[in-house]
Amino acid sequence: MIFRGALGEGTRISGGAVLEASDPDPKVIDRVPSETRTQIRAYGLGKAAAVALPAFASHSSFNPVRPGRLFVFQGDRRMNPARWPTSGYEQHPRIEPFGTDGTVSVALMNAPAHLADERDVWVAGYWGWNWWYEFSPVRSLNSTHLILAKPAAPVRASARFALVNVAAGLDAPGKFYIDKADARIYVVASSNEAKDTPSIPVVDTLIRITKAENITFENIAFEKSIGSTIVAEGSRRLVFRECYVGQSGTFGLLIDGGIDNRVERCVIDDTGYGGISISGGDLNTLTPSGHVIENCRISHFGVVLPSYQPGVRIAGVGVTVSSNEIFQAPHSGIIFFGNDHRILGNVLHDVVLDSEDAGAIYGGRNWTYQGNVIASNFLYDITNRIGSALIRGIYLDDQLSGTTVTNNVFVNVDEAILIGGGRDNLVEGNLGLHSRSSLIRVDARGLGWQANMVAPGGLLWKSLQVGLQRSNALAKKYSGFSTILTDSPGAPIGNRLVHNFSDKVPVVRYTDAAARYIVESESTTVHVDVERFPASLSTEPSVSSGIEETRRNIAATISNIASLPFRAKAN
């Protein structure tokens, strides 16, 4: 069965409803900045209130429940809830002693007036680390203090937070404020007010497919949903080709299970959570799913939940993600779980924009996740914008093992490759230019501050026991797997670092505890003209033939992405 959009500009399937103008409440207008008061417009939710409320709901990086039901668009552009500060976060807050009732009081400096008149204010913040985001209601509020339930993260002096749904934040077009009491939305009029009438999604999911097969969608724009735009469960041989998927409350595409499903030449843009979440295959037998994500443009994801919501989330066995452009997001571009995935020939840039201790391509925390290949990708402009901590290009975190990282190119990436204490990883033929640190770093955290994770009862020990009980396929397929617990558990044994290239010295850096376990470390310093990259690689004789092939793949990927339909719909 084929669903094909109209020739030319395609067909649009939208879950949005246009709002009708309403009279503003003078009490709300009094709280708006004086310079925009004459530009404020009010819109009633009307019957849509039944599905659009509650507007907000508590959620966090490690509790990614539905974030609420209200998302507002002005034309094709998502509006952001009005907030204070109007951009960024209030940093280094003064936290007062925790209350005996489980609350935290935060002193406010230079906060806007009339905060005590607000009735539905929420607080968004990173209270512990800049990768642990929490969004929760304010208990009480005035111009000097806010009180909220104690965050799940440990509250640190480096915390940053913002107040959300504050009328004083309506200082420019592109923002909205919800007055829940009378179900009205307030916005600052845009320069093209007649065209940009606000709309909200009133449909949870536009397409839901369950246990189906052999269905193709082509040349269709799927837009504006409260939840995930498209959900497919237990299906096979589904194809999404040359489509637009976006403006979602949570995921763009959520493909759960099944085999041989494909997403190709699609534009995935403006998603509240991740761009694509895809899983499949059999972890017991290591039978691959055969899923493919190829030649797609994936951008502006993690808009609502800005950490651990990547452009592509992979789980299961045998998913291929190849020749995509993934960019413009607060956290990782690709996060993978499971075995035998292929991450090939992608271009990633301008990700991890608002986080720390994260990577553009990330996996970790399970010894059983082996056989993954990350090859011939181009990563550039991945650097920290909020602090001094290094951002990684490829991050094999918390003793991830058995991963192959070959022929990748990194330009202006803080730290290109980190092996975080894992074993039996192969890192070969990679090139790094203009990094803040060495191309490769290896540590031995399993012998130090993470030793408890490998001890009996620890996180990695438990995951290994589960894997061994579930199947003997792991021990049969991956060398060294069956001896992890008897061969110096926690030590970074068997990592091979071979013929890597960088303009930094040293090319490889490791902690003293890790150095004695490296099998081999052969590397070369090169001097490539970054201004002429990637063309200049062809004039550098010392760079391997694998990197030259990567250069050709980069050019092909960029060319393919430039010709996608629906590119104009993306932000």
XYZ file of C-alpha atoms in Angstrom:
571
model
C 0.000 0.000 0.000
C 1.380 3.413 -0.983
C 0.241 6.776 0.378
C 1.708 9.380 -1.963
C 1.344 13.139 -1.655
C 0.377 15.404 -4.524
C 2.992 16.169 -7.146
C 4.941 19.355 -6.642
C 4.738 20.644 -3.089
C 3.244 17.477 -1.651
C 0.339 16.978 0.728
C 0.063 18.214 4.301
C -1.547 16.278 7.154
C -1.874 18.536 10.190
C -3.165 18.032 13.694
C -3.369 21.785 14.298
C -6.363 24.023 14.950
C -6.298 27.785 14.340
C -7.252 29.914 17.336
C -9.813 32.716 17.338
C -9.059 36.235 18.544
C -10.333 37.162 21.980
C -10.418 40.232 24.230
C -7.380 40.459 26.494
C -7.644 40.687 30.255
C -6.350 44.122 31.414
C -4.800 42.480 34.482
C -2.594 40.363 32.231
C -1.676 43.337 30.042
C -0.527 45.209 33.163
C 2.103 42.504 33.753
C 3.470 42.649 30.196
C 6.539 44.836 29.440
C 5.413 48.369 28.591
C 7.188 48.372 25.206
C 5.076 45.492 23.861
C 1.677 46.152 25.461
C 0.152 47.650 22.321
C 1.284 44.610 20.313
C -0.259 41.972 22.588
C -2.988 39.803 21.064
C -5.234 37.375 22.932
C -6.730 34.143 21.598
C -9.252 31.884 23.258
C -8.764 28.133 23.309
C -12.513 27.543 23.081
C -13.426 23.893 22.613
C -9.735 23.093 22.074
C -9.153 23.664 25.797
C -10.550 20.194 26.473
C -7.560 18.603 24.706
C -4.925 21.344 25.082
C -4.977 21.512 28.875
C -3.188 21.005 31.170
C -0.696 23.177 29.362
C 2.322 21.954 31.334
C 3.263 18.849 33.299
C 6.280 17.876 35.374
C 8.996 16.055 33.446
C 12.759 15.593 33.535
C 15.684 13.984 31.748
C 15.143 10.763 33.687
C 11.353 10.925 33.880
C 10.387 11.788 30.286
C 6.606 11.654 30.698
C 4.334 13.759 28.512
C 5.390 17.389 29.106
C 1.879 18.846 28.956
C -0.542 19.311 26.082
C -0.179 22.899 24.891
C 2.196 23.762 22.053
C 1.647 26.985 20.132
C 2.696 27.781 16.569
C 2.705 31.092 14.721
C 2.450 30.024 11.117
C 4.983 27.178 10.852
C 7.207 28.365 13.688
C 6.952 27.055 17.236
C 6.440 29.664 19.932
C 8.207 29.411 23.271
C 6.531 29.934 26.637
C 7.246 33.405 28.018
C 9.887 33.183 30.722
C 12.257 35.000 33.015
C 15.051 35.532 32.247
C 13.704 36.132 28.744
C 16.582 34.082 27.341
C 19.034 31.708 28.935
C 18.978 30.977 32.654
C 19.451 32.679 35.988
C 22.765 31.275 37.193
C 24.318 30.513 40.585
C 21.121 31.028 42.568
C 21.132 31.625 46.296
C 19.541 28.504 47.746
C 18.185 28.837 51.232
C 18.121 25.901 53.698
C 15.805 23.085 52.641
C 12.419 23.155 54.314
C 11.256 20.323 56.516
C 8.297 19.907 54.147
C 10.534 18.819 51.246
C 10.717 22.221 49.565
C 13.507 24.521 48.443
C 13.469 28.313 48.672
C 15.419 30.252 46.045
C 16.178 33.949 46.405
C 15.411 35.985 43.276
C 17.570 38.883 42.155
C 16.256 41.565 39.780
C 13.056 39.621 39.131
C 10.158 41.397 37.395
C 7.333 42.957 39.367
C 3.893 41.344 39.691
C 5.266 37.822 40.090
C 2.971 37.350 43.073
C 0.011 37.877 40.716
C 0.951 34.894 38.555
C -1.042 31.712 39.161
C 0.563 29.054 36.911
C 4.337 29.492 36.950
C 6.744 26.611 36.374
C 10.458 26.358 36.895
C 12.878 24.823 34.370
C 16.404 24.159 35.420
C 19.606 22.218 35.750
C 20.003 21.964 39.520
C 22.858 19.483 39.732
C 24.686 19.037 36.442
C 24.188 20.531 33.009
C 22.836 17.244 31.651
C 20.036 16.734 34.208
C 17.045 18.902 33.305
C 13.923 19.218 35.460
C 10.619 21.012 34.864
C 8.216 21.379 37.778
C 5.521 23.695 39.203
C 6.320 26.566 41.512
C 4.748 26.161 44.962
C 4.742 29.882 45.789
C 6.294 32.978 44.292
C 6.858 36.679 44.834
C 9.377 39.220 43.577
C 12.086 38.062 46.002
C 11.639 34.289 46.459
C 10.312 31.185 44.817
C 9.514 27.938 46.592
C 9.441 24.601 44.775
C 9.602 20.928 45.618
C 13.152 19.765 46.226
C 14.651 18.767 42.845
C 15.603 15.143 42.206
C 19.136 16.237 41.275
C 21.483 17.318 44.060
C 21.305 21.117 44.199
C 24.709 22.637 43.433
C 26.111 26.143 43.443
C 26.420 26.018 39.638
C 22.661 25.510 39.178
C 20.742 27.503 36.570
C 17.004 27.954 36.268
C 14.242 29.952 34.589
C 10.641 30.781 35.481
C 8.240 29.671 32.747
C 4.813 31.134 31.878
C 5.481 34.624 33.185
C 3.636 37.502 31.451
C 6.679 39.753 31.912
C 8.479 37.499 29.415
C 6.280 38.653 26.507
C 8.957 41.011 25.238
C 9.157 39.939 21.580
C 7.308 37.925 18.892
C 7.704 34.166 19.088
C 6.588 33.809 22.713
C 3.272 32.932 24.321
C 1.667 33.139 27.742
C -1.258 30.994 28.886
C -3.829 32.341 31.331
C -5.198 29.034 32.527
C -8.059 30.623 34.492
C -9.898 31.743 31.354
C -8.135 29.524 28.768
C -6.632 32.386 26.793
C -3.249 32.620 25.083
C -1.377 35.908 24.783
C 1.252 36.556 22.101
C 3.220 39.460 20.704
C 1.995 40.169 17.174
C 4.427 39.192 14.416
C 5.367 41.393 11.471
C 3.001 39.329 9.284
C 0.080 39.125 11.678
C -2.533 38.102 9.109
C -0.497 35.081 8.014
C 0.783 34.097 11.446
C -2.461 33.377 13.264
C -1.567 31.130 16.215
C -2.549 27.472 16.090
C -2.229 24.575 18.510
C -2.137 20.798 17.956
C -5.320 19.057 19.069
C -4.414 15.527 17.939
C -2.166 13.215 19.955
C -0.658 11.229 17.057
C -1.233 11.720 13.328
C -0.432 8.170 12.191
C -0.441 5.055 14.368
C 0.506 1.737 12.776
C 0.305 -1.538 14.685
C 1.473 -4.937 13.424
C 1.202 -3.919 9.774
C 3.517 -4.459 6.835
C 4.404 -3.282 3.333
C 3.192 0.327 3.646
C 4.957 3.302 2.060
C 4.421 7.018 2.706
C 5.867 9.460 0.152
C 5.890 13.228 -0.311
C 3.693 14.002 2.697
C 4.203 16.557 5.474
C 3.057 15.308 8.882
C 2.906 18.217 11.308
C 1.571 19.468 14.640
C 0.863 16.779 17.212
C 0.524 16.815 20.996
C 2.541 13.614 21.338
C 4.679 11.752 18.795
C 3.779 12.564 15.201
C 4.037 8.993 13.864
C 4.026 5.813 15.939
C 4.675 2.350 14.453
C 4.610 -0.744 16.657
C 5.607 -4.279 15.746
C 5.474 -3.600 12.006
C 7.665 -4.564 9.088
C 8.743 -3.123 5.769
C 7.318 0.333 6.418
C 8.904 3.074 4.324
C 8.801 6.817 4.976
C 10.313 8.477 1.928
C 10.701 12.172 1.130
C 8.371 13.231 3.932
C 8.407 16.013 6.504
C 7.794 14.996 10.124
C 7.813 17.600 12.837
C 6.271 20.264 15.049
C 5.589 17.551 17.608
C 5.088 17.619 21.340
C 7.361 14.621 21.883
C 8.995 12.474 19.138
C 8.813 12.879 15.393
C 8.946 9.189 14.483
C 8.641 6.463 17.110
C 9.299 3.019 15.584
C 9.035 0.340 18.238
C 10.042 -3.183 17.217
C 9.424 -4.864 13.892
C 11.917 -5.473 11.100
C 13.137 -3.880 7.874
C 11.562 -0.452 8.360
C 13.107 2.521 6.531
C 13.166 6.290 6.899
C 14.864 7.814 3.868
C 15.266 11.304 2.409
C 13.006 12.800 5.067
C 13.151 16.114 6.927
C 12.679 15.647 10.674
C 12.487 19.026 12.383
C 11.179 20.833 15.441
C 10.388 17.978 17.801
C 9.720 18.405 21.509
C 11.713 15.290 22.421
C 13.921 13.258 20.060
C 13.741 13.315 16.278
C 13.522 9.555 15.619
C 13.376 6.758 18.189
C 13.837 3.362 16.574
C 14.247 -0.125 18.016
C 14.034 -3.697 16.814
C 15.835 -6.973 16.425
C 16.229 -9.781 18.949
C 18.692 -9.290 21.822
C 18.448 -12.982 22.731
C 19.660 -14.273 19.372
C 21.341 -11.049 18.162
C 19.125 -11.187 15.070
C 19.311 -7.733 13.433
C 16.259 -5.554 12.882
C 17.315 -4.408 9.429
C 15.961 -0.897 10.178
C 17.564 1.920 8.148
C 17.592 5.700 8.583
C 19.301 7.193 5.554
C 19.856 10.536 3.813
C 17.653 12.504 6.236
C 17.927 16.039 7.600
C 17.300 15.894 11.369
C 17.383 19.169 13.278
C 15.926 21.293 16.099
C 15.082 18.371 18.366
C 14.930 18.411 22.162
C 12.951 21.658 22.048
C 10.813 20.791 25.099
C 13.037 18.296 26.938
C 16.581 19.452 26.181
C 18.718 16.550 27.393
C 18.956 12.867 26.486
C 16.569 13.410 23.566
C 18.793 12.923 20.503
C 18.158 13.335 16.811
C 18.247 9.526 16.555
C 17.795 7.128 19.466
C 18.749 3.540 18.541
C 17.942 0.415 20.550
C 17.903 -3.316 19.952
C 20.067 -4.998 17.315
C 21.255 -4.126 13.846
C 19.956 -0.620 13.056
C 21.780 1.347 10.347
C 21.938 5.152 10.508
C 23.778 6.463 7.474
C 24.402 9.620 5.443
C 22.187 11.930 7.522
C 22.764 15.526 8.575
C 22.013 15.977 12.287
C 22.326 19.409 13.867
C 21.079 22.300 15.993
C 20.144 20.769 19.321
C 20.913 21.130 23.044
C 22.172 17.578 23.613
C 23.419 14.510 21.700
C 22.879 13.897 18.000
C 22.795 10.071 18.223
C 22.412 7.871 21.308
C 22.633 4.107 20.890
C 21.751 1.108 23.042
C 22.144 -2.531 22.071
C 24.284 -4.406 19.594
C 25.633 -4.451 16.051
C 24.368 -1.027 15.011
C 25.995 0.811 12.091
C 26.450 4.594 12.315
C 27.994 5.450 8.950
C 28.763 8.537 6.884
C 26.682 11.039 8.864
C 27.383 14.758 9.200
C 26.839 16.095 12.722
C 27.365 19.684 13.790
C 26.104 22.244 16.301
C 24.774 19.693 18.760
C 25.313 19.495 22.530
C 24.756 23.265 22.543
C 23.385 23.477 26.077
C 24.923 20.621 28.017
C 28.097 19.201 29.512
C 29.619 15.728 29.919
C 27.928 14.606 26.704
C 28.802 13.557 23.168
C 27.500 14.107 19.663
C 27.422 10.298 19.285
C 26.937 8.617 22.644
C 26.575 5.171 24.190
C 27.467 3.612 27.508
C 26.791 1.933 30.832
C 26.372 -1.658 29.680
C 29.023 -4.290 29.007
C 26.648 -6.315 26.824
C 26.253 -3.563 24.195
C 28.953 -4.695 21.769
C 29.590 -4.998 18.039
C 28.627 -1.414 17.209
C 30.449 0.379 14.363
C 30.876 4.157 14.075
C 32.643 4.860 10.792
C 33.252 7.569 8.182
C 31.251 10.272 9.969
C 32.063 13.988 9.816
C 31.658 15.911 13.080
C 32.358 19.626 13.264
C 31.674 22.651 15.475
C 30.880 20.584 18.543
C 32.190 22.682 21.377
C 30.983 23.795 24.768
C 29.050 27.063 24.903
C 28.028 27.124 28.550
C 31.116 26.206 30.575
C 34.676 24.989 30.545
C 34.010 21.225 30.439
C 34.890 19.406 27.220
C 32.213 18.127 24.844
C 33.000 14.869 23.053
C 32.469 13.937 19.443
C 32.185 10.175 20.049
C 31.665 9.302 23.706
C 32.013 5.658 24.753
C 30.877 6.318 28.285
C 31.084 4.320 31.494
C 33.029 1.306 30.262
C 31.214 0.719 26.971
C 33.137 -2.011 25.185
C 33.534 -3.802 21.881
C 32.925 -0.727 19.701
C 34.697 0.032 16.406
C 35.437 3.696 15.623
C 37.135 4.126 12.240
C 37.826 6.762 9.585
C 35.840 9.544 11.233
C 36.794 13.201 10.730
C 36.523 15.829 13.492
C 36.943 19.573 12.984
C 36.582 22.020 15.874
C 35.373 19.373 18.312
C 36.406 19.891 21.939
C 37.554 16.306 22.442
C 37.010 13.978 19.511
C 36.929 10.474 21.051
C 36.690 9.384 24.677
C 36.984 5.770 25.816
C 35.566 5.969 29.314
C 37.184 2.918 30.838
C 35.812 0.358 28.373
C 37.642 -2.567 26.795
C 38.144 -4.261 23.422
C 37.414 -1.065 21.476
C 39.117 -0.442 18.120
C 39.873 3.196 17.215
C 41.593 3.346 13.842
C 42.231 5.809 11.035
C 40.442 8.835 12.538
C 41.426 12.453 11.877
C 41.069 15.405 14.249
C 41.693 19.084 13.459
C 41.391 22.230 15.590
C 40.297 20.460 18.778
C 40.708 21.826 22.300
C 42.227 18.527 23.396
C 43.887 15.460 21.959
C 42.078 13.401 19.356
C 41.645 10.412 21.704
C 41.502 10.096 25.472
C 41.356 6.845 27.442
C 40.765 6.523 31.171
C 40.528 3.681 33.685
C 37.483 4.770 35.676
C 36.549 1.138 36.376
C 39.637 0.869 38.567
C 38.875 4.077 40.433
C 35.727 6.053 41.038
C 33.593 3.531 39.097
C 34.962 0.393 40.741
C 31.636 -0.124 42.514
C 29.913 -0.537 39.121
C 31.969 -3.648 38.291
C 31.811 -5.211 41.751
C 29.160 -7.878 42.488
C 25.801 -6.130 42.648
C 27.050 -3.107 40.698
C 25.356 -1.706 37.601
C 27.687 -3.257 35.013
C 27.902 -6.532 36.921
C 24.101 -6.782 36.949
C 23.758 -6.008 33.232
C 26.319 -8.700 32.450
C 24.452 -11.277 34.539
C 21.204 -10.415 32.774
C 22.881 -10.782 29.392
C 24.394 -14.144 30.247
C 21.103 -15.453 31.623
C 19.197 -14.203 28.609
C 21.348 -15.754 25.925
C 24.664 -17.446 25.153
C 24.846 -15.586 21.823
C 26.842 -12.730 23.402
C 29.703 -14.948 24.575
C 29.777 -16.785 21.247
C 29.911 -13.637 19.118
C 32.121 -11.191 21.019
C 35.661 -12.158 21.926
C 36.598 -11.399 25.499
C 32.985 -11.140 26.619
C 32.887 -14.299 28.718
C 36.079 -13.403 30.621
C 35.196 -9.849 31.680
C 34.605 -10.843 35.289
C 37.707 -13.017 35.560
C 40.174 -10.850 33.611
C 40.695 -7.682 35.674
C 37.106 -6.353 35.633
C 37.101 -2.579 35.381
C 40.441 -2.403 33.572
C 40.471 -0.933 30.026
C 41.913 -4.113 28.521
C 42.264 -4.777 24.814
C 41.706 -1.279 23.384
C 43.542 -0.842 20.078
C 44.421 2.668 18.873
C 45.859 2.382 15.386
C 47.031 4.930 12.774
C 45.024 7.946 13.917
C 45.829 11.475 12.706
C 45.659 14.862 14.361
C 47.146 18.343 14.319
C 47.421 18.133 18.120
C 50.269 16.583 20.101
C 49.866 14.122 21.681
C 47.327 12.490 19.400
C 46.377 10.075 22.193
C 46.160 10.937 25.878
C 45.484 8.522 28.692
C 45.499 8.485 32.433
C 48.421 6.768 34.118
C 46.174 3.895 35.178
C 45.000 3.319 31.595
C 48.328 3.565 29.778
C 49.584 0.094 30.686
C 46.535 -1.595 29.137
C 46.711 -0.093 25.621
C 47.498 -2.791 23.064
C 49.079 -0.428 20.544
C 49.076 3.269 19.842
C 50.321 4.365 16.443
C 49.491 7.921 15.461
C 50.632 10.680 13.123
C 50.617 14.453 13.338
C 49.312 16.139 10.188
C 48.960 19.722 8.976
C 45.772 20.068 6.938
C 44.431 23.402 5.663
C 41.224 23.638 7.689
C 39.981 26.601 5.660
C 39.941 24.378 2.571
C 38.558 21.313 4.328
C 37.443 18.768 3.159
C 39.031 19.360 -0.255
C 42.478 19.812 1.313
C 42.507 16.216 2.550
C 43.255 15.030 -0.966
C 46.579 16.896 -0.834
C 47.725 15.317 2.444
C 49.617 12.128 1.493
C 50.003 10.850 5.058
C 46.238 10.547 5.614
C 44.884 7.055 5.043
C 42.807 5.935 2.098
C 39.932 5.394 4.532
C 39.859 9.107 5.358
C 39.912 9.944 1.659
C 36.830 7.749 1.241
C 35.219 9.581 4.145
C 35.879 12.870 2.362
C 33.960 11.613 -0.675
C 31.137 10.388 1.577
C 30.907 13.808 3.216
C 30.487 15.487 -0.162
C 27.829 12.969 -1.216
C 25.854 13.368 2.009
C 25.867 17.161 1.813
C 24.739 17.032 -1.818
C 21.909 14.582 -1.085
C 20.601 16.604 1.855
C 20.569 19.771 -0.232
C 18.087 18.205 -2.661
C 15.482 17.000 -0.122
C 11.843 17.984 -0.519
C 10.331 19.971 2.380
C 13.687 21.560 3.284
C 11.954 24.949 3.262
C 9.634 23.833 6.082
C 12.512 23.302 8.481
C 13.699 25.983 10.886
